[in-house]
Coordinates of C-alpha atoms in Angstrom, one line a residue:
M1 CA -54.2 -226.8 -22.8
S2 CA -52.3 -223.5 -22.4
G3 CA -51.8 -221.6 -19.2
K4 CA -48.9 -221.1 -16.9
Y5 CA -50.2 -223.2 -13.9
P6 CA -48.3 -225.5 -11.5
D7 CA -48.3 -229.2 -12.3
R8 CA -50.6 -229.8 -9.4
I9 CA -53.3 -227.5 -10.9
K10 CA -52.9 -229.2 -14.3
Q11 CA -53.9 -232.5 -12.6
L12 CA -57.4 -231.1 -11.8
P13 CA -60.3 -232.2 -14.0
V14 CA -60.6 -230.2 -17.2
F15 CA -63.6 -227.8 -17.3
D16 CA -66.2 -228.7 -19.9
G17 CA -67.1 -225.3 -21.3
R18 CA -66.5 -222.6 -23.9
F19 CA -62.9 -221.9 -22.7
D20 CA -59.9 -223.9 -21.4
A21 CA -59.8 -224.3 -17.7
Y22 CA -59.0 -226.7 -14.9
K23 CA -61.8 -227.0 -12.4
L24 CA -61.7 -227.4 -8.6
A25 CA -65.2 -228.2 -7.5
A26 CA -66.3 -227.3 -4.0
T27 CA -69.5 -227.1 -2.0
G28 CA -71.2 -223.8 -2.7
G29 CA -69.1 -223.0 -5.8
D30 CA -66.2 -223.8 -8.2
V31 CA -62.7 -222.5 -8.8
L32 CA -61.6 -222.4 -12.4
F33 CA -58.0 -221.9 -13.5
A34 CA -58.8 -220.5 -17.0
S35 CA -56.7 -219.6 -20.0
Y36 CA -57.7 -217.5 -23.0
P37 CA -55.6 -217.1 -26.1
A38 CA -55.1 -213.6 -27.5
G39 CA -58.0 -212.6 -29.7
T40 CA -60.7 -214.5 -27.7
E41 CA -64.0 -212.7 -27.6
I42 CA -66.9 -214.0 -25.4
P43 CA -70.2 -212.6 -26.5
P44 CA -72.8 -211.2 -24.0
H45 CA -74.1 -213.8 -21.7
T46 CA -75.2 -214.4 -18.1
H47 CA -74.4 -216.9 -15.3
D48 CA -76.6 -218.0 -12.4
T49 CA -73.5 -217.8 -10.2
D50 CA -71.8 -214.8 -8.5
N51 CA -68.4 -214.6 -10.2
Y52 CA -65.1 -213.1 -9.0
G53 CA -61.8 -213.4 -10.8
V54 CA -58.2 -212.3 -10.6
I55 CA -55.9 -211.9 -13.6
T56 CA -52.6 -213.7 -13.3
R57 CA -51.2 -213.1 -16.8
G58 CA -52.4 -210.8 -19.6
E59 CA -55.5 -208.7 -19.4
L60 CA -59.2 -208.7 -19.6
L61 CA -61.6 -206.2 -21.2
L62 CA -64.9 -206.8 -19.4
T63 CA -68.1 -205.2 -20.5
I64 CA -71.0 -205.1 -18.0
N65 CA -74.3 -203.5 -18.9
G66 CA -72.5 -201.5 -21.7
S67 CA -69.7 -200.2 -19.5
Q68 CA -66.1 -201.4 -20.3
Q69 CA -63.3 -201.8 -17.8
R70 CA -59.8 -203.2 -18.3
F71 CA -58.2 -205.5 -15.8
G72 CA -54.5 -206.4 -15.7
V73 CA -52.3 -208.7 -13.6
G74 CA -53.3 -208.7 -10.0
D75 CA -56.6 -207.0 -10.6
W76 CA -59.8 -208.5 -9.2
Y77 CA -63.2 -208.2 -10.9
H78 CA -66.8 -209.1 -9.9
V79 CA -69.8 -210.1 -12.1
P80 CA -73.0 -210.4 -10.0
A81 CA -75.2 -213.4 -10.8
N82 CA -77.6 -212.9 -13.8
T83 CA -75.7 -209.8 -15.0
V84 CA -75.2 -209.5 -18.8
H85 CA -71.5 -209.3 -19.5
A86 CA -69.0 -209.9 -22.3
A87 CA -65.2 -210.4 -22.3
T88 CA -62.3 -209.7 -24.7
F89 CA -58.8 -210.9 -24.3
D90 CA -56.3 -209.0 -26.5
A91 CA -53.3 -210.9 -25.0
D92 CA -52.8 -214.5 -23.9
T93 CA -54.5 -214.4 -20.5
D94 CA -54.7 -216.6 -17.4
E95 CA -57.1 -216.0 -14.6
I96 CA -58.5 -217.7 -11.5
E97 CA -62.3 -217.5 -11.5
F98 CA -64.5 -218.2 -8.4
W99 CA -68.1 -219.1 -9.3
F100 CA -70.3 -219.0 -6.2
A101 CA -73.7 -220.5 -6.0
P102 CA -76.4 -217.9 -5.2

């Protein structure tokens, strides 16, 4: 799995999903240390969780309800639960995602 994460993070369980990530499970939510290769496109979808994320390498083009915004290193984003959104990664990108239960 790609991603520039410390060895301790790489010892976490691997996320079973559409992208590469290490998963730290917690009561009330999960933390995902995710990696996306350049050219990754995630089609419109929803989550039943309230999602926050911070970009640690690369950049994210996030589309929410037809509006696009670009997020770079150090930028935080928020996707409310049950909101249609899509993502594009033009560069190799790492991010830390927080998925909170409603």
